[in-house]
Every structure is written in structure tokens, then in C-alpha cells.
Amino acid sequence: MSSPTTIVLITGANKGIGFAIAGLLAKEHDGYHILLGSRNSERGRKAAESLQREGLSVEALTIDVTADESIAAAVRTVELKFGRLDVLINNAGVALDIGKDIVTTRAMFEETFATNLFGPAAVTEAFIPLLEQSTAARIVFVTSDLASLTMRADPQGRDNHVAAPAYRSSKSALNMLALGYAHRFRDRGWKVNMDNPGFTPTDMTGGRGTRTLEDSARNAVRLATLGQDGPTGTYSEREGPLPW
Ligand SMILES: NC(=O)c1ccc[n+]([C@@H]2O[C@H](COP(=O)([O-])OP(=O)(O)OC[C@H]3O[C@@H](n4cnc5c(N)ncnc54)[C@H](OP(=O)(O)O)[C@@H]3O)[C@@H](O)[C@H]2O)c1
């Protein structure tokens, strides 16, 4: 491996939007080395190998965002190999109540929040010591336009036909979590931002969507590679800022 300058971890990157972010970032940014996070080692290895075959600087890293011991093992691996982390992309997520006409249950809320909120919180906290070793730390939270309270409060708001109370509220809470990190590390120059990839055909949507995987990855890649003059604490999609 050539000496990488920027170490990036993307959670849930063995498929879908995370995989697309990994490919686009490695393809378009020399010197970026991608740790392709996957909760399943075999799926991660296969996904990483498919990008390695394209000559990209990618390796698999096993990390289940709902399991503290898995997160701790991932931190140890990154510390031993690289001694720091430059970019963390919290992408792993589930949408258990989207497209399903079912009564929301406590179990569904618990599982949704475990992955979409408690997961990114635990992962981010665990990697802070390694992000502190970076000269230009960046954190991207992959959220959703369905997180927007402003759009939800507008009767004519975008996607207001989508109920998804567990998914929506987990992503609204994720935005609040992300803003906390933006405030906490603002004076240190960290760039902590929120990305809506947009409606994209992945397993999460049953293959439905209105944009390509590459288009869905574009804004996360922009936020992951912001310069020191870039913004922090923003909520955006490829087309521009989103209302909170
Ligand atoms: N697709 C859309 O239209 C859309 C729109 C807005 C926002 N988003 C957001 O974009 C992100 C990626 O979604 P996607 O559409 O690419 O979905 P996807 O194809 O279902 O991929 C989700 C990824 O998250 C991983 N994951 C789930 N639970 C995990 C856990 N406990 N630990 C580690 N990884 C876990 C999955 O791993 P496995 O393969 O092991 O299941 C998979 O790699 C999510 O945060 C989603 O909310 C998607």
C-alpha cells in the first residue's frame, strides 16, 4: 500500500450508499485510504476486494455499530495500523418502518434507535481519541431529508406522505447529536456536517429511488473532503442546504 495521507472510516459500507461513498472517495481523491466498515466480515471483505480490483486504496474493517466490543476492536485495529483517524462517515442505518403499513412497536423503535442514533453516538465517542490525532478531522453523519422538522411541520412539505415515525425521529435525533459534535469541536477546526443522500435505489428502499448511487454519494464526499475554510454544523444534500 502506498503511504496514505488521509484515513477514512465509513460504517455500513459493504453495500448501498456507504459502498458508493467508498468508491467515489477513493476514485476521486488521491491519498485517501478507505476503511470499509461492515458488521459482517465476509461481506466487508468481498466489498473491499471488488474496489481493490479497480486499483482503489480500500480495506475492510469489521464494525457493528450496535455492539460496543465490536467498536472497541475496530478502534484498536485502526490505532495499531494508523495511529489516527482523519475522517469518520457515520453511514450505517436501518429503516424498519418505511414502506410498511404496520403499527409502530417498542421493539421497532428500539432497534431503529440502536442503529441510527446510539450506534453513531457510540462510534463517534470511541473514535474521538484517534480523530484528535488528525490535523484535519472531519465527521459526516448520513441522515435524511425525512429528519427535517421544518419540512414535516409544513402540510405541503416534501415527502410528507411518508409516515416512518421511528426512522424519521431517529434521524432528527441524529441531527441533534451531530450538531453537538459540531459545537464541541468548532474551535478545534473540525468539520462536522450532516448529509442527505436523497432517495436512492438500495436494499433499504427495496430498489426504489430517483437518483443514482454515485449522485447519492456526491455530497458526503464533498463534506468528507472539506478544506479548513469549509463549514461545520450544516445539513445539506447535493442540491444545497436543507431546512432543519
Ligand atoms: N436509500 C435512500 O433512499 C436513503 C435516503 C436517505 C438516507 N439514507 C441513509 O443512507 C444510509 C445508507 O442507507 P442505504 O440506502 O445504503 O441502505 P442499505 O443498502 O440497507 O445499507 C445499509 C448499510 O448499513 C449497514 N448496517 C445496518 N445495521 C448495521 C449495524 N448494526 N452495524 C454496522 N452496519 C450496519 C448494512 O449492513 P448489512 O449489509 O450487514 O445489513 C449496510 O451496509 C442510511 O443511514 C440511510 O438511513 C438512505
mmCIF file of C-alpha atoms and ligand atoms in Angstrom:
data_model
loop_
_atom_site.group_PDB
_atom_site.id
_atom_site.type_symbol
_atom_site.label_atom_id
_atom_site.label_comp_id
_atom_site.label_asym_id
_atom_site.label_seq_id
_atom_site.Cartn_x
_atom_site.Cartn_y
_atom_site.Cartn_z
ATOM 1 C CA MET A 1 0.000 0.000 0.000
ATOM 2 C CA SER A 2 1.332 3.483 -0.882
ATOM 3 C CA SER A 3 1.663 5.706 2.180
ATOM 4 C CA PRO A 4 -1.869 7.014 2.697
ATOM 5 C CA THR A 5 -2.308 10.554 3.915
ATOM 6 C CA THR A 6 -5.970 10.572 4.876
ATOM 7 C CA ILE A 7 -7.554 7.668 6.743
ATOM 8 C CA VAL A 8 -11.335 7.385 6.309
ATOM 9 C CA LEU A 9 -13.746 5.046 8.084
ATOM 10 C CA ILE A 10 -17.215 4.561 6.581
ATOM 11 C CA THR A 11 -19.657 2.471 8.612
ATOM 12 C CA GLY A 12 -22.121 0.204 6.794
ATOM 13 C CA ALA A 13 -20.093 0.427 3.596
ATOM 14 C CA ASN A 14 -20.362 -3.146 2.324
ATOM 15 C CA LYS A 15 -23.276 -2.127 0.072
ATOM 16 C CA GLY A 16 -25.619 0.684 -0.891
ATOM 17 C CA ILE A 17 -24.754 4.329 -0.315
ATOM 18 C CA GLY A 18 -21.799 3.602 2.002
ATOM 19 C CA PHE A 19 -20.207 1.436 -0.679
ATOM 20 C CA ALA A 20 -20.833 4.163 -3.260
ATOM 21 C CA ILE A 21 -19.193 6.765 -0.981
ATOM 22 C CA ALA A 22 -16.177 4.462 -0.520
ATOM 23 C CA GLY A 23 -15.746 4.010 -4.274
ATOM 24 C CA LEU A 24 -16.235 7.680 -5.189
ATOM 25 C CA LEU A 25 -13.945 8.982 -2.441
ATOM 26 C CA ALA A 26 -11.147 6.537 -3.288
ATOM 27 C CA LYS A 27 -11.530 7.147 -7.037
ATOM 28 C CA GLU A 28 -11.571 10.935 -6.951
ATOM 29 C CA HIS A 29 -9.202 11.706 -4.077
ATOM 30 C CA ASP A 30 -5.604 10.555 -4.245
ATOM 31 C CA GLY A 31 -4.074 9.769 -0.901
ATOM 32 C CA TYR A 32 -7.359 8.792 0.734
ATOM 33 C CA HIS A 33 -7.349 5.309 2.227
ATOM 34 C CA ILE A 34 -10.785 3.866 2.939
ATOM 35 C CA LEU A 35 -11.583 1.568 5.835
ATOM 36 C CA LEU A 36 -14.738 -0.068 4.505
ATOM 37 C CA GLY A 37 -16.812 -0.769 7.601
ATOM 38 C CA SER A 38 -19.054 -3.815 7.670
ATOM 39 C CA ARG A 39 -20.721 -5.635 10.548
ATOM 40 C CA ASN A 40 -20.203 -8.891 8.674
ATOM 41 C CA SER A 41 -16.523 -9.627 7.975
ATOM 42 C CA GLU A 42 -17.175 -11.747 4.901
ATOM 43 C CA ARG A 43 -19.463 -9.167 3.265
ATOM 44 C CA GLY A 44 -16.899 -6.469 4.080
ATOM 45 C CA ARG A 45 -14.015 -8.474 2.628
ATOM 46 C CA LYS A 46 -15.894 -9.133 -0.639
ATOM 47 C CA ALA A 47 -16.934 -5.486 -0.988
ATOM 48 C CA ALA A 48 -13.394 -4.238 -0.281
ATOM 49 C CA GLU A 49 -11.931 -6.721 -2.768
ATOM 50 C CA SER A 50 -14.243 -5.500 -5.518
ATOM 51 C CA LEU A 51 -12.896 -1.945 -5.051
ATOM 52 C CA GLN A 52 -9.300 -3.169 -4.695
ATOM 53 C CA ARG A 53 -9.688 -4.851 -8.107
ATOM 54 C CA GLU A 54 -10.299 -1.350 -9.511
ATOM 55 C CA GLY A 55 -6.939 -0.335 -8.013
ATOM 56 C CA LEU A 56 -8.505 1.657 -5.171
ATOM 57 C CA SER A 57 -6.973 2.116 -1.711
ATOM 58 C CA VAL A 58 -9.566 0.275 0.362
ATOM 59 C CA GLU A 59 -9.536 -2.355 3.089
ATOM 60 C CA ALA A 60 -12.297 -3.950 5.108
ATOM 61 C CA LEU A 61 -12.833 -3.213 8.798
ATOM 62 C CA THR A 62 -15.341 -5.191 10.845
ATOM 63 C CA ILE A 63 -17.571 -2.916 12.911
ATOM 64 C CA ASP A 64 -21.103 -3.468 14.183
ATOM 65 C CA VAL A 65 -22.326 -0.078 15.375
ATOM 66 C CA THR A 66 -24.724 -1.682 17.882
ATOM 67 C CA ALA A 67 -22.008 -3.676 19.675
ATOM 68 C CA ASP A 68 -19.516 -1.909 21.979
ATOM 69 C CA GLU A 69 -16.988 -4.751 21.846
ATOM 70 C CA SER A 70 -17.021 -4.646 18.026
ATOM 71 C CA ILE A 71 -16.497 -0.852 18.073
ATOM 72 C CA ALA A 72 -13.656 -1.184 20.609
ATOM 73 C CA ALA A 73 -11.946 -3.849 18.473
ATOM 74 C CA ALA A 74 -12.231 -1.596 15.399
ATOM 75 C CA VAL A 75 -10.687 1.319 17.336
ATOM 76 C CA ARG A 76 -7.779 -0.917 18.424
ATOM 77 C CA THR A 77 -7.183 -2.066 14.842
ATOM 78 C CA VAL A 78 -7.127 1.496 13.471
ATOM 79 C CA GLU A 79 -4.897 2.671 16.321
ATOM 80 C CA LEU A 80 -2.374 -0.109 15.766
ATOM 81 C CA LYS A 81 -2.300 0.286 11.974
ATOM 82 C CA PHE A 82 -2.531 4.044 11.539
ATOM 83 C CA GLY A 83 -2.407 5.746 14.944
ATOM 84 C CA ARG A 84 -5.146 8.158 13.905
ATOM 85 C CA LEU A 85 -8.400 8.636 12.029
ATOM 86 C CA ASP A 86 -8.933 11.643 9.762
ATOM 87 C CA VAL A 87 -12.484 11.172 8.505
ATOM 88 C CA LEU A 88 -15.398 9.325 10.090
ATOM 89 C CA ILE A 89 -18.515 8.798 7.979
ATOM 90 C CA ASN A 90 -21.404 7.519 10.102
ATOM 91 C CA ASN A 91 -23.441 5.913 7.342
ATOM 92 C CA ALA A 92 -24.818 2.621 8.719
ATOM 93 C CA GLY A 93 -28.552 2.784 9.164
ATOM 94 C CA VAL A 94 -31.832 0.907 9.089
ATOM 95 C CA ALA A 95 -35.341 1.916 8.038
ATOM 96 C CA LEU A 96 -37.618 -0.628 9.620
ATOM 97 C CA ASP A 97 -40.877 1.282 9.248
ATOM 98 C CA ILE A 98 -40.520 2.712 5.754
ATOM 99 C CA GLY A 99 -42.901 1.375 3.174
ATOM 100 C CA LYS A 100 -44.514 -0.934 5.699
ATOM 101 C CA ASP A 101 -48.073 -0.263 6.760
ATOM 102 C CA ILE A 102 -47.650 -1.578 10.279
ATOM 103 C CA VAL A 103 -48.268 -0.339 13.787
ATOM 104 C CA THR A 104 -45.064 1.007 15.278
ATOM 105 C CA THR A 105 -43.853 -1.138 18.120
ATOM 106 C CA ARG A 106 -41.459 -0.507 21.003
ATOM 107 C CA ALA A 107 -39.152 -3.144 19.522
ATOM 108 C CA MET A 108 -39.038 -1.369 16.186
ATOM 109 C CA PHE A 109 -38.236 1.964 17.834
ATOM 110 C CA GLU A 110 -35.547 0.337 19.958
ATOM 111 C CA GLU A 111 -33.882 -1.369 17.013
ATOM 112 C CA THR A 112 -34.116 1.726 14.844
ATOM 113 C CA PHE A 113 -32.615 3.988 17.507
ATOM 114 C CA ALA A 114 -29.956 1.393 18.426
ATOM 115 C CA THR A 115 -28.585 1.538 14.875
ATOM 116 C CA ASN A 116 -29.382 5.071 13.710
ATOM 117 C CA LEU A 117 -28.658 7.055 16.900
ATOM 118 C CA PHE A 118 -26.977 5.083 19.689
ATOM 119 C CA GLY A 119 -24.676 3.473 17.094
ATOM 120 C CA PRO A 120 -23.255 6.711 15.628
ATOM 121 C CA ALA A 121 -23.005 8.175 19.152
ATOM 122 C CA ALA A 122 -21.006 5.190 20.439
ATOM 123 C CA VAL A 123 -18.831 5.007 17.307
ATOM 124 C CA THR A 124 -18.053 8.742 17.316
ATOM 125 C CA GLU A 125 -17.202 8.807 21.039
ATOM 126 C CA ALA A 126 -14.957 5.761 20.663
ATOM 127 C CA PHE A 127 -13.023 7.251 17.739
ATOM 128 C CA ILE A 128 -12.566 10.742 19.214
ATOM 129 C CA PRO A 129 -9.097 9.942 20.648
ATOM 130 C CA LEU A 130 -7.958 8.853 17.156
ATOM 131 C CA LEU A 131 -9.661 11.819 15.454
ATOM 132 C CA GLU A 132 -7.764 14.041 17.904
ATOM 133 C CA GLN A 133 -4.553 12.702 16.360
ATOM 134 C CA SER A 134 -5.607 14.073 12.954
ATOM 135 C CA THR A 135 -4.553 17.518 11.744
ATOM 136 C CA ALA A 136 -7.900 17.981 9.951
ATOM 137 C CA ALA A 137 -10.680 15.866 11.472
ATOM 138 C CA ARG A 138 -13.924 15.537 9.528
ATOM 139 C CA ILE A 139 -17.120 13.774 10.600
ATOM 140 C CA VAL A 140 -20.053 13.197 8.268
ATOM 141 C CA PHE A 141 -23.396 11.996 9.590
ATOM 142 C CA VAL A 142 -25.520 10.381 6.881
ATOM 143 C CA THR A 143 -29.003 11.456 7.868
ATOM 144 C CA SER A 144 -32.092 12.037 5.718
ATOM 145 C CA ASP A 145 -34.392 14.789 4.499
ATOM 146 C CA LEU A 146 -37.028 12.850 6.469
ATOM 147 C CA ALA A 147 -35.260 14.212 9.588
ATOM 148 C CA SER A 148 -36.337 17.776 8.847
ATOM 149 C CA LEU A 149 -38.794 19.149 11.440
ATOM 150 C CA THR A 150 -39.420 22.204 9.260
ATOM 151 C CA MET A 151 -40.494 20.152 6.260
ATOM 152 C CA ARG A 152 -42.546 17.792 8.459
ATOM 153 C CA ALA A 153 -44.377 20.740 10.024
ATOM 154 C CA ASP A 154 -45.360 22.066 6.589
ATOM 155 C CA PRO A 155 -48.540 20.336 5.348
ATOM 156 C CA GLN A 156 -47.136 20.653 1.819
ATOM 157 C CA GLY A 157 -43.654 19.570 2.939
ATOM 158 C CA ARG A 158 -41.570 17.247 0.825
ATOM 159 C CA ASP A 159 -42.244 13.530 1.396
ATOM 160 C CA ASN A 160 -44.952 14.227 3.956
ATOM 161 C CA HIS A 161 -46.817 11.138 2.715
ATOM 162 C CA VAL A 162 -44.054 9.031 4.311
ATOM 163 C CA ALA A 163 -45.015 8.240 7.917
ATOM 164 C CA ALA A 164 -41.985 6.287 9.212
ATOM 165 C CA PRO A 165 -42.122 7.712 12.758
ATOM 166 C CA ALA A 166 -39.248 5.601 14.097
ATOM 167 C CA TYR A 167 -36.939 6.289 11.148
ATOM 168 C CA ARG A 168 -37.800 9.988 10.979
ATOM 169 C CA SER A 169 -37.368 10.630 14.685
ATOM 170 C CA SER A 170 -34.110 8.643 14.839
ATOM 171 C CA LYS A 171 -32.679 10.809 12.060
ATOM 172 C CA SER A 172 -33.956 14.071 13.645
ATOM 173 C CA ALA A 173 -32.215 12.988 16.844
ATOM 174 C CA LEU A 174 -29.109 12.123 14.824
ATOM 175 C CA ASN A 175 -29.038 15.707 13.527
ATOM 176 C CA MET A 176 -29.124 16.971 17.126
ATOM 177 C CA LEU A 177 -26.315 14.590 18.055
ATOM 178 C CA ALA A 178 -24.250 15.785 15.086
ATOM 179 C CA LEU A 179 -24.815 19.444 15.989
ATOM 180 C CA GLY A 180 -23.470 18.669 19.461
ATOM 181 C CA TYR A 181 -20.212 17.427 17.954
ATOM 182 C CA ALA A 182 -20.063 20.431 15.628
ATOM 183 C CA HIS A 183 -20.287 22.770 18.631
ATOM 184 C CA ARG A 184 -17.883 20.721 20.746
ATOM 185 C CA PHE A 185 -15.105 20.712 18.156
ATOM 186 C CA ARG A 186 -15.739 24.011 16.347
ATOM 187 C CA ASP A 187 -12.787 25.765 17.993
ATOM 188 C CA ARG A 188 -10.506 22.870 17.100
ATOM 189 C CA GLY A 189 -11.317 23.345 13.402
ATOM 190 C CA TRP A 190 -13.131 20.040 12.971
ATOM 191 C CA LYS A 191 -15.796 19.968 10.257
ATOM 192 C CA VAL A 192 -18.872 18.048 11.398
ATOM 193 C CA ASN A 193 -21.715 18.009 8.903
ATOM 194 C CA MET A 194 -24.929 16.205 8.015
ATOM 195 C CA ASP A 195 -25.687 14.706 4.609
ATOM 196 C CA ASN A 196 -28.945 13.684 2.964
ATOM 197 C CA PRO A 197 -28.017 11.275 0.176
ATOM 198 C CA GLY A 198 -31.514 11.514 -1.332
ATOM 199 C CA PHE A 199 -33.962 8.836 -2.445
ATOM 200 C CA THR A 200 -31.668 6.149 -3.798
ATOM 201 C CA PRO A 201 -32.266 2.600 -5.031
ATOM 202 C CA THR A 202 -30.720 0.382 -2.354
ATOM 203 C CA ASP A 203 -31.863 -2.592 -0.274
ATOM 204 C CA MET A 204 -33.266 -0.056 2.221
ATOM 205 C CA THR A 205 -35.766 1.254 -0.329
ATOM 206 C CA GLY A 206 -36.469 -2.082 -1.989
ATOM 207 C CA GLY A 207 -34.573 -0.853 -5.030
ATOM 208 C CA ARG A 208 -36.687 2.277 -5.486
ATOM 209 C CA GLY A 209 -35.186 5.726 -5.823
ATOM 210 C CA THR A 210 -34.809 8.783 -8.006
ATOM 211 C CA ARG A 211 -31.060 9.250 -8.180
ATOM 212 C CA THR A 212 -28.036 7.163 -8.988
ATOM 213 C CA LEU A 213 -25.822 5.697 -6.285
ATOM 214 C CA GLU A 214 -22.988 7.925 -7.443
ATOM 215 C CA ASP A 215 -25.188 11.014 -7.150
ATOM 216 C CA SER A 216 -26.222 9.886 -3.653
ATOM 217 C CA ALA A 217 -22.564 9.671 -2.607
ATOM 218 C CA ARG A 218 -21.515 13.051 -4.014
ATOM 219 C CA ASN A 219 -22.470 15.315 -1.079
ATOM 220 C CA ALA A 220 -20.948 13.014 1.554
ATOM 221 C CA VAL A 221 -17.687 13.017 -0.424
ATOM 222 C CA ARG A 222 -17.769 16.828 -0.555
ATOM 223 C CA LEU A 223 -18.281 17.029 3.218
ATOM 224 C CA ALA A 224 -15.575 14.436 3.889
ATOM 225 C CA THR A 225 -13.013 16.440 1.926
ATOM 226 C CA LEU A 226 -13.795 19.985 3.099
ATOM 227 C CA GLY A 227 -10.874 22.348 3.441
ATOM 228 C CA GLN A 228 -10.097 24.275 6.624
ATOM 229 C CA ASP A 229 -12.242 27.142 5.324
ATOM 230 C CA GLY A 230 -15.227 24.800 4.927
ATOM 231 C CA PRO A 231 -18.399 24.966 7.024
ATOM 232 C CA THR A 232 -19.304 22.978 10.111
ATOM 233 C CA GLY A 233 -22.713 22.171 11.591
ATOM 234 C CA THR A 234 -24.525 22.161 8.239
ATOM 235 C CA TYR A 235 -27.388 19.962 6.989
ATOM 236 C CA SER A 236 -27.388 19.555 3.234
ATOM 237 C CA GLU A 237 -27.953 17.428 0.169
ATOM 238 C CA ARG A 238 -26.309 17.507 -3.252
ATOM 239 C CA GLU A 239 -28.533 20.374 -4.392
ATOM 240 C CA GLY A 240 -27.808 22.589 -1.372
ATOM 241 C CA PRO A 241 -28.793 23.309 2.256
ATOM 242 C CA LEU A 242 -31.861 21.710 3.872
ATOM 243 C CA PRO A 243 -34.189 23.349 6.397
ATOM 244 C CA TRP A 244 -33.839 21.974 9.932
HETATM 245 N N1 LIG B 1 -31.545 4.857 0.256
HETATM 246 C C1 LIG B 1 -32.135 6.028 0.492
HETATM 247 O O1 LIG B 1 -33.039 6.462 -0.256
HETATM 248 C C2 LIG B 1 -31.693 6.871 1.664
HETATM 249 C C3 LIG B 1 -32.214 8.168 1.765
HETATM 250 C C4 LIG B 1 -31.809 8.982 2.821
HETATM 251 C C5 LIG B 1 -30.905 8.492 3.747
HETATM 252 N N2 LIG B 1 -30.415 7.229 3.628
HETATM 253 C C6 LIG B 1 -29.424 6.790 4.631
HETATM 254 O O2 LIG B 1 -28.261 6.337 3.966
HETATM 255 C C7 LIG B 1 -27.583 5.362 4.784
HETATM 256 C C8 LIG B 1 -27.269 4.130 3.945
HETATM 257 O O3 LIG B 1 -28.500 3.560 3.539
HETATM 258 P P1 LIG B 1 -28.643 2.620 2.237
HETATM 259 O O4 LIG B 1 -29.808 3.122 1.463
HETATM 260 O O5 LIG B 1 -27.330 2.442 1.578
HETATM 261 O O6 LIG B 1 -29.128 1.270 2.957
HETATM 262 P P2 LIG B 1 -28.658 -0.252 2.768
HETATM 263 O O7 LIG B 1 -28.360 -0.545 1.345
HETATM 264 O O8 LIG B 1 -29.683 -1.038 3.505
HETATM 265 O O9 LIG B 1 -27.266 -0.296 3.560
HETATM 266 C C9 LIG B 1 -27.232 -0.096 4.944
HETATM 267 C C10 LIG B 1 -25.846 -0.432 5.434
HETATM 268 O O10 LIG B 1 -25.841 -0.279 6.854
HETATM 269 C C11 LIG B 1 -25.341 -1.476 7.414
HETATM 270 N N3 LIG B 1 -25.797 -1.703 8.775
HETATM 271 C C12 LIG B 1 -27.051 -1.882 9.246
HETATM 272 N N4 LIG B 1 -27.018 -2.103 10.575
HETATM 273 C C13 LIG B 1 -25.707 -2.069 10.945
HETATM 274 C C14 LIG B 1 -25.019 -2.250 12.163
HETATM 275 N N5 LIG B 1 -25.663 -2.543 13.296
HETATM 276 N N6 LIG B 1 -23.659 -2.112 12.167
HETATM 277 C C15 LIG B 1 -22.995 -1.837 11.043
HETATM 278 N N7 LIG B 1 -23.582 -1.704 9.838
HETATM 279 C C16 LIG B 1 -24.927 -1.812 9.803
HETATM 280 C C17 LIG B 1 -25.800 -2.575 6.461
HETATM 281 O O11 LIG B 1 -25.071 -3.766 6.703
HETATM 282 P P3 LIG B 1 -25.648 -5.234 6.270
HETATM 283 O O12 LIG B 1 -25.347 -5.386 4.810
HETATM 284 O O13 LIG B 1 -24.883 -6.151 7.143
HETATM 285 O O14 LIG B 1 -27.123 -5.222 6.547
HETATM 286 C C18 LIG B 1 -25.456 -1.900 5.150
HETATM 287 O O15 LIG B 1 -24.081 -1.987 4.897
HETATM 288 C C19 LIG B 1 -28.510 5.083 5.967
HETATM 289 O O16 LIG B 1 -28.076 5.817 7.097
HETATM 290 C C20 LIG B 1 -29.859 5.612 5.471
HETATM 291 O O17 LIG B 1 -30.708 5.980 6.530
HETATM 292 C C21 LIG B 1 -30.787 6.413 2.617
#
